[in-house]
GROMACS .gro file of C-alpha atoms in nm:
model
  286
    1MET     CA    1  10.209  -7.383 -23.567
    2GLY     CA    2   9.838  -7.334 -23.506
    3GLN     CA    3   9.676  -6.995 -23.499
    4ALA     CA    4   9.645  -6.828 -23.160
    5ARG     CA    5   9.304  -6.717 -23.036
    6GLN     CA    6   9.225  -6.366 -23.151
    7THR     CA    7   9.226  -6.112 -22.870
    8VAL     CA    8   9.209  -5.734 -22.852
    9GLU     CA    9   9.580  -5.720 -22.773
   10ARG     CA   10   9.670  -5.932 -23.077
   11LEU     CA   11   9.445  -5.724 -23.300
   12GLN     CA   12   9.608  -5.405 -23.174
   13LEU     CA   13   9.958  -5.547 -23.221
   14GLY     CA   14   9.878  -5.667 -23.573
   15LEU     CA   15   9.731  -5.334 -23.678
   16ALA     CA   16  10.027  -5.145 -23.529
   17LEU     CA   17  10.277  -5.367 -23.711
   18THR     CA   18  10.086  -5.321 -24.037
   19ARG     CA   19  10.103  -4.943 -23.993
   20LEU     CA   20  10.475  -4.948 -23.908
   21ARG     CA   21  10.558  -5.179 -24.200
   22GLY     CA   22  10.365  -4.952 -24.435
   23ARG     CA   23  10.543  -4.647 -24.298
   24ALA     CA   24  10.878  -4.820 -24.361
   25ASN     CA   25  10.760  -4.917 -24.713
   26LYS     CA   26  10.837  -5.286 -24.661
   27SER     CA   27  10.645  -5.587 -24.790
   28GLN     CA   28  10.530  -5.877 -24.573
   29GLY     CA   29  10.786  -6.097 -24.744
   30GLU     CA   30  11.071  -5.855 -24.670
   31ALA     CA   31  10.966  -5.813 -24.308
   32GLY     CA   32  10.910  -6.186 -24.259
   33ALA     CA   33  11.257  -6.267 -24.391
   34VAL     CA   34  11.412  -6.050 -24.118
   35ILE     CA   35  11.272  -6.286 -23.852
   36ASN     CA   36  11.293  -6.605 -24.061
   37ARG     CA   37  10.919  -6.622 -24.099
   38SER     CA   38  10.709  -6.657 -24.413
   39ALA     CA   39  10.493  -6.377 -24.544
   40SER     CA   40  10.186  -6.588 -24.460
   41ARG     CA   41  10.299  -6.622 -24.097
   42LEU     CA   42  10.349  -6.245 -24.068
   43SER     CA   43  10.008  -6.199 -24.229
   44GLN     CA   44   9.855  -6.408 -23.948
   45VAL     CA   45  10.015  -6.180 -23.689
   46GLU     CA   46   9.903  -5.864 -23.870
   47ASN     CA   47   9.548  -6.004 -23.880
   48GLY     CA   48   9.548  -6.058 -23.503
   49LYS     CA   49   9.578  -6.436 -23.529
   50GLY     CA   50   9.917  -6.471 -23.364
   51ALA     CA   51  10.195  -6.303 -23.170
   52LEU     CA   52  10.571  -6.272 -23.194
   53GLY     CA   53  10.849  -6.345 -22.947
   54THR     CA   54  11.038  -6.053 -22.796
   55GLU     CA   55  11.349  -6.115 -23.007
   56GLU     CA   56  11.143  -6.131 -23.327
   57LEU     CA   57  10.960  -5.812 -23.237
   58VAL     CA   58  11.287  -5.632 -23.157
   59LYS     CA   59  11.431  -5.732 -23.497
   60LEU     CA   60  11.120  -5.605 -23.676
   61LEU     CA   61  11.122  -5.275 -23.489
   62ASP     CA   62  11.491  -5.232 -23.573
   63TYR     CA   63  11.411  -5.305 -23.939
   64PHE     CA   64  11.124  -5.056 -23.940
   65GLY     CA   65  11.337  -4.792 -23.765
   66VAL     CA   66  11.105  -4.761 -23.464
   67ARG     CA   67  11.262  -4.583 -23.167
   68GLY     CA   68  11.176  -4.415 -22.839
   69GLN     CA   69  10.835  -4.431 -22.671
   70GLU     CA   70  10.668  -4.585 -22.975
   71ARG     CA   71  10.913  -4.875 -22.960
   72GLU     CA   72  10.852  -4.931 -22.588
   73THR     CA   73  10.476  -4.925 -22.645
   74ILE     CA   74  10.492  -5.187 -22.920
   75LEU     CA   75  10.713  -5.413 -22.706
   76ALA     CA   76  10.467  -5.382 -22.416
   77LEU     CA   77  10.178  -5.457 -22.652
   78GLY     CA   78  10.370  -5.760 -22.777
   79ALA     CA   79  10.403  -5.888 -22.421
   80ALA     CA   80  10.028  -5.845 -22.367
   81ALA     CA   81   9.956  -6.026 -22.696
   82ARG     CA   82  10.161  -6.328 -22.584
   83ARG     CA   83   9.962  -6.381 -22.263
   84ARG     CA   84   9.750  -6.693 -22.268
   85SER     CA   85   9.554  -6.642 -21.945
   86THR     CA   86   9.180  -6.582 -21.980
   87ARG     CA   87   9.060  -6.236 -21.883
   88ARG     CA   88   8.723  -6.060 -21.906
   89GLY     CA   89   8.853  -5.728 -22.036
   90TYR     CA   90   9.174  -5.570 -22.162
   91VAL     CA   91   9.256  -5.228 -22.014
   92ASP     CA   92   9.468  -5.029 -22.258
   93ASN     CA   93   9.702  -4.840 -22.025
   94LEU     CA   94   9.977  -4.796 -22.284
   95PRO     CA   95  10.072  -4.456 -22.435
   96GLU     CA   96   9.873  -4.325 -22.732
   97PRO     CA   97   9.562  -4.538 -22.673
   98PHE     CA   98   9.355  -4.332 -22.918
   99GLN     CA   99   9.590  -4.435 -23.201
  100ARG     CA  100   9.497  -4.799 -23.139
  101LEU     CA  101   9.129  -4.713 -23.097
  102VAL     CA  102   9.123  -4.553 -23.442
  103GLU     CA  103   9.314  -4.846 -23.595
  104LEU     CA  104   9.052  -5.086 -23.459
  105GLN     CA  105   8.767  -4.875 -23.598
  106ALA     CA  106   8.939  -4.833 -23.934
  107ALA     CA  107   8.984  -5.211 -23.961
  108ALA     CA  108   8.626  -5.293 -23.860
  109ARG     CA  109   8.368  -5.411 -24.111
  110GLN     CA  110   8.077  -5.283 -23.901
  111ILE     CA  111   8.060  -5.012 -23.633
  112ASN     CA  112   7.765  -4.984 -23.395
  113TRP     CA  113   7.799  -4.666 -23.183
  114TYR     CA  114   7.556  -4.534 -22.922
  115GLU     CA  115   7.589  -4.225 -22.704
  116CYS     CA  116   7.363  -4.058 -22.451
  117GLY     CA  117   7.382  -3.679 -22.416
  118ILE     CA  118   7.655  -3.612 -22.672
  119VAL     CA  119   7.695  -3.645 -23.048
  120PRO     CA  120   7.927  -3.945 -23.117
  121GLY     CA  121   8.278  -3.847 -23.218
  122LEU     CA  122   8.260  -4.015 -23.557
  123VAL     CA  123   7.980  -3.781 -23.672
  124GLN     CA  124   8.082  -3.457 -23.500
  125SER     CA  125   8.111  -3.153 -23.727
  126PRO     CA  126   8.447  -2.971 -23.754
  127ASP     CA  127   8.321  -2.677 -23.544
  128TYR     CA  128   8.170  -2.914 -23.283
  129ILE     CA  129   8.506  -3.092 -23.259
  130ARG     CA  130   8.694  -2.766 -23.212
  131ALA     CA  131   8.444  -2.642 -22.952
  132ILE     CA  132   8.444  -2.961 -22.746
  133MET     CA  133   8.824  -2.986 -22.748
  134ARG     CA  134   8.864  -2.624 -22.645
  135LEU     CA  135   8.619  -2.658 -22.354
  136SER     CA  136   8.811  -2.969 -22.247
  137ASN     CA  137   9.142  -2.779 -22.239
  138SER     CA  138   9.263  -2.732 -21.877
  139ILE     CA  139   8.996  -2.981 -21.759
  140TYR     CA  140   9.085  -3.317 -21.915
  141TRP     CA  141   9.448  -3.215 -21.970
  142ASP     CA  142   9.674  -2.935 -21.851
  143SER     CA  143   9.607  -2.611 -22.034
  144SER     CA  144   9.792  -2.634 -22.365
  145GLU     CA  145   9.695  -2.480 -22.696
  146ALA     CA  146   9.936  -2.714 -22.874
  147GLU     CA  147   9.773  -3.025 -22.727
  148THR     CA  148   9.426  -2.890 -22.800
  149VAL     CA  149   9.516  -2.837 -23.167
  150GLU     CA  150   9.675  -3.182 -23.180
  151ARG     CA  151   9.359  -3.343 -23.043
  152ILE     CA  152   9.142  -3.155 -23.293
  153LEU     CA  153   9.357  -3.274 -23.583
  154PHE     CA  154   9.355  -3.629 -23.446
  155ARG     CA  155   8.973  -3.639 -23.425
  156GLU     CA  156   8.945  -3.509 -23.781
  157GLU     CA  157   9.196  -3.770 -23.902
  158HIS     CA  158   8.998  -4.034 -23.708
  159GLN     CA  159   8.686  -3.948 -23.906
  160ARG     CA  160   8.874  -3.945 -24.237
  161ARG     CA  161   9.033  -4.286 -24.180
  162VAL     CA  162   8.707  -4.451 -24.073
  163LEU     CA  163   8.459  -4.280 -24.307
  164GLU     CA  164   8.662  -4.217 -24.623
  165ILE     CA  165   8.953  -4.463 -24.652
  166GLY     CA  166   8.946  -4.834 -24.731
  167GLU     CA  167   8.654  -5.065 -24.789
  168PRO     CA  168   8.302  -4.928 -24.722
  169LYS     CA  169   8.171  -5.009 -24.375
  170GLN     CA  170   7.830  -5.063 -24.220
  171ILE     CA  171   7.810  -4.775 -23.974
  172ASP     CA  172   7.509  -4.748 -23.742
  173ILE     CA  173   7.501  -4.443 -23.515
  174VAL     CA  174   7.236  -4.397 -23.246
  175PHE     CA  175   7.222  -4.112 -22.994
  176THR     CA  176   6.965  -3.953 -22.768
  177GLU     CA  177   6.788  -3.635 -22.880
  178ASP     CA  178   6.906  -3.442 -22.574
  179SER     CA  179   7.253  -3.452 -22.734
  180LEU     CA  180   7.120  -3.176 -22.958
  181ASP     CA  181   6.992  -2.975 -22.659
  182HIS     CA  182   7.330  -2.962 -22.482
  183VAL     CA  183   7.501  -2.662 -22.640
  184ILE     CA  184   7.865  -2.715 -22.734
  185GLY     CA  185   8.026  -2.385 -22.833
  186ASP     CA  186   7.728  -2.172 -22.930
  187ALA     CA  187   7.407  -2.180 -23.132
  188SER     CA  188   7.591  -2.149 -23.464
  189VAL     CA  189   7.802  -2.455 -23.379
  190MET     CA  190   7.488  -2.653 -23.305
  191ARG     CA  191   7.324  -2.542 -23.632
  192GLY     CA  192   7.636  -2.655 -23.815
  193GLN     CA  193   7.618  -2.990 -23.636
  194LEU     CA  194   7.260  -3.041 -23.754
  195LEU     CA  195   7.365  -2.967 -24.112
  196HIS     CA  196   7.660  -3.203 -24.080
  197LEU     CA  197   7.435  -3.488 -23.965
  198LEU     CA  198   7.201  -3.428 -24.257
  199GLN     CA  199   7.497  -3.438 -24.498
  200LEU     CA  200   7.618  -3.767 -24.348
  201LEU     CA  201   7.272  -3.915 -24.390
  202GLU     CA  202   7.298  -3.831 -24.761
  203ARG     CA  203   7.626  -4.028 -24.766
  204GLN     CA  204   7.442  -4.338 -24.640
  205VAL     CA  205   7.574  -4.324 -24.283
  206ASN     CA  206   7.288  -4.473 -24.082
  207ILE     CA  207   7.215  -4.214 -23.812
  208ARG     CA  208   6.915  -4.250 -23.582
  209VAL     CA  209   6.794  -4.052 -23.282
  210VAL     CA  210   6.616  -4.175 -22.970
  211PRO     CA  211   6.354  -3.900 -22.910
  212ASN     CA  212   6.325  -3.709 -22.585
  213GLY     CA  213   6.065  -3.867 -22.358
  214THR     CA  214   6.124  -4.221 -22.484
  215ALA     CA  215   6.041  -4.463 -22.204
  216ASN     CA  216   6.247  -4.757 -22.083
  217ASN     CA  217   6.579  -4.682 -22.250
  218PRO     CA  218   6.819  -4.938 -22.092
  219ALA     CA  219   7.125  -4.731 -22.188
  220LEU     CA  220   7.056  -4.394 -22.026
  221GLY     CA  221   7.368  -4.223 -21.897
  222GLY     CA  222   7.615  -4.429 -22.094
  223GLY     CA  223   7.758  -4.508 -22.435
  224LEU     CA  224   7.905  -4.808 -22.611
  225VAL     CA  225   8.073  -4.916 -22.932
  226VAL     CA  226   8.068  -5.266 -23.084
  227LEU     CA  227   8.313  -5.340 -23.366
  228ASP     CA  228   8.277  -5.637 -23.599
  229PHE     CA  229   8.571  -5.748 -23.814
  230PRO     CA  230   8.597  -5.951 -24.136
  231GLN     CA  231   8.833  -6.210 -23.986
  232ALA     CA  232   8.825  -6.154 -23.611
  233THR     CA  233   8.590  -6.183 -23.317
  234PRO     CA  234   8.389  -5.868 -23.229
  235VAL     CA  235   8.533  -5.613 -22.987
  236SER     CA  236   8.332  -5.377 -22.769
  237PHE     CA  237   8.396  -5.101 -22.519
  238ALA     CA  238   8.192  -4.856 -22.314
  239SER     CA  239   8.247  -4.480 -22.326
  240VAL     CA  240   8.434  -4.331 -22.032
  241LEU     CA  241   8.474  -3.970 -21.920
  242HIS     CA  242   8.832  -4.017 -21.809
  243GLY     CA  243   9.092  -4.290 -21.802
  244PRO     CA  244   9.180  -4.580 -22.033
  245TYR     CA  245   8.934  -4.780 -22.235
  246THR     CA  246   8.854  -5.135 -22.130
  247TYR     CA  247   8.801  -5.356 -22.434
  248TYR     CA  248   8.593  -5.672 -22.431
  249ASP     CA  249   8.613  -5.969 -22.668
  250GLN     CA  250   8.450  -6.247 -22.462
  251PRO     CA  251   8.094  -6.364 -22.547
  252GLU     CA  252   7.968  -6.296 -22.193
  253ASP     CA  253   8.046  -5.926 -22.247
  254ILE     CA  254   7.993  -5.885 -22.621
  255GLU     CA  255   7.647  -6.040 -22.629
  256PRO     CA  256   7.478  -5.811 -22.372
  257MET     CA  257   7.636  -5.504 -22.532
  258GLN     CA  258   7.502  -5.615 -22.870
  259ARG     CA  259   7.158  -5.663 -22.713
  260ILE     CA  260   7.173  -5.314 -22.563
  261PHE     CA  261   7.253  -5.165 -22.903
  262THR     CA  262   6.973  -5.362 -23.068
  263ARG     CA  263   6.730  -5.228 -22.806
  264VAL     CA  264   6.826  -4.862 -22.854
  265GLN     CA  265   6.794  -4.914 -23.229
  266GLU     CA  266   6.438  -5.037 -23.169
  267LEU     CA  267   6.364  -4.726 -22.960
  268ALA     CA  268   6.518  -4.485 -23.212
  269LEU     CA  269   6.340  -4.311 -23.496
  270SER     CA  270   6.391  -4.450 -23.846
  271SER     CA  271   6.657  -4.284 -24.059
  272GLU     CA  272   6.388  -4.093 -24.252
  273ASP     CA  273   6.212  -3.977 -23.933
  274THR     CA  274   6.551  -3.880 -23.792
  275ARG     CA  275   6.609  -3.671 -24.104
  276MET     CA  276   6.277  -3.493 -24.050
  277LEU     CA  277   6.359  -3.432 -23.682
  278LEU     CA  278   6.694  -3.276 -23.777
  279ILE     CA  279   6.529  -3.058 -24.042
  280ASP     CA  280   6.265  -2.941 -23.793
  281ARG     CA  281   6.532  -2.858 -23.537
  282LEU     CA  282   6.729  -2.669 -23.799
  283LYS     CA  283   6.422  -2.458 -23.881
  284GLU     CA  284   6.369  -2.387 -23.511
  285ALA     CA  285   6.733  -2.283 -23.471
  286LYS     CA  286   6.709  -2.003 -23.729
   0.00000   0.00000   0.00000
């Protein structure tokens, strides 16, 4: 059987099955035997290069002990992965979309992330995360301290999985300088965020700032992320205030988003000049 075309849905399914198999402490050979497939065939699926039939997926989920909503989500993702019709974008309307977002970022070889007006989530300091989640409580979700704490912990785990676990990645972060003017929490939180960015620069995370007053920025008012994978086509998505992410994996969408990111990189300060800007702002904040 030939390999299926890689799509966002197949990547998400493969990463989810890899996570569930690891959680069940099963090898690819053991899992493959349950559905009469070789370890190499299951490896193709886990790498986003194939899909499984409903019966095969049910047997695997039974073997992994997956129940409830998580099981229904994986079955729905399996159905999406089996579709062969061409589409411009995949809207992830399934439960726990942020789990799949993090899995995609953790699997990526290169992450290009741009934001306008806010510090990107991957490089937010712990206090910035707590402040932004608490101000979102009762606005983006019903007032719930438990959910707020859960979202804080999830964002921190997101950063750990992407920045600290697995193979080193090429991470390029670009954001507009006004992100540092918009106070989240209070002045002490913003000082801590400046220090956090400087520490990340020391860890070789490539962070660059587009200065205030920069002319002809083609990405004002928006944000985007482009993910490149070792053995899969790139995936991109644009930041949204509310609602599900729409992922893109077709050249007609990926290529302009890559060009946008290249342009904001050209407009941004160098890493060293960004360091100096952050230091100057830290001095001013005292």
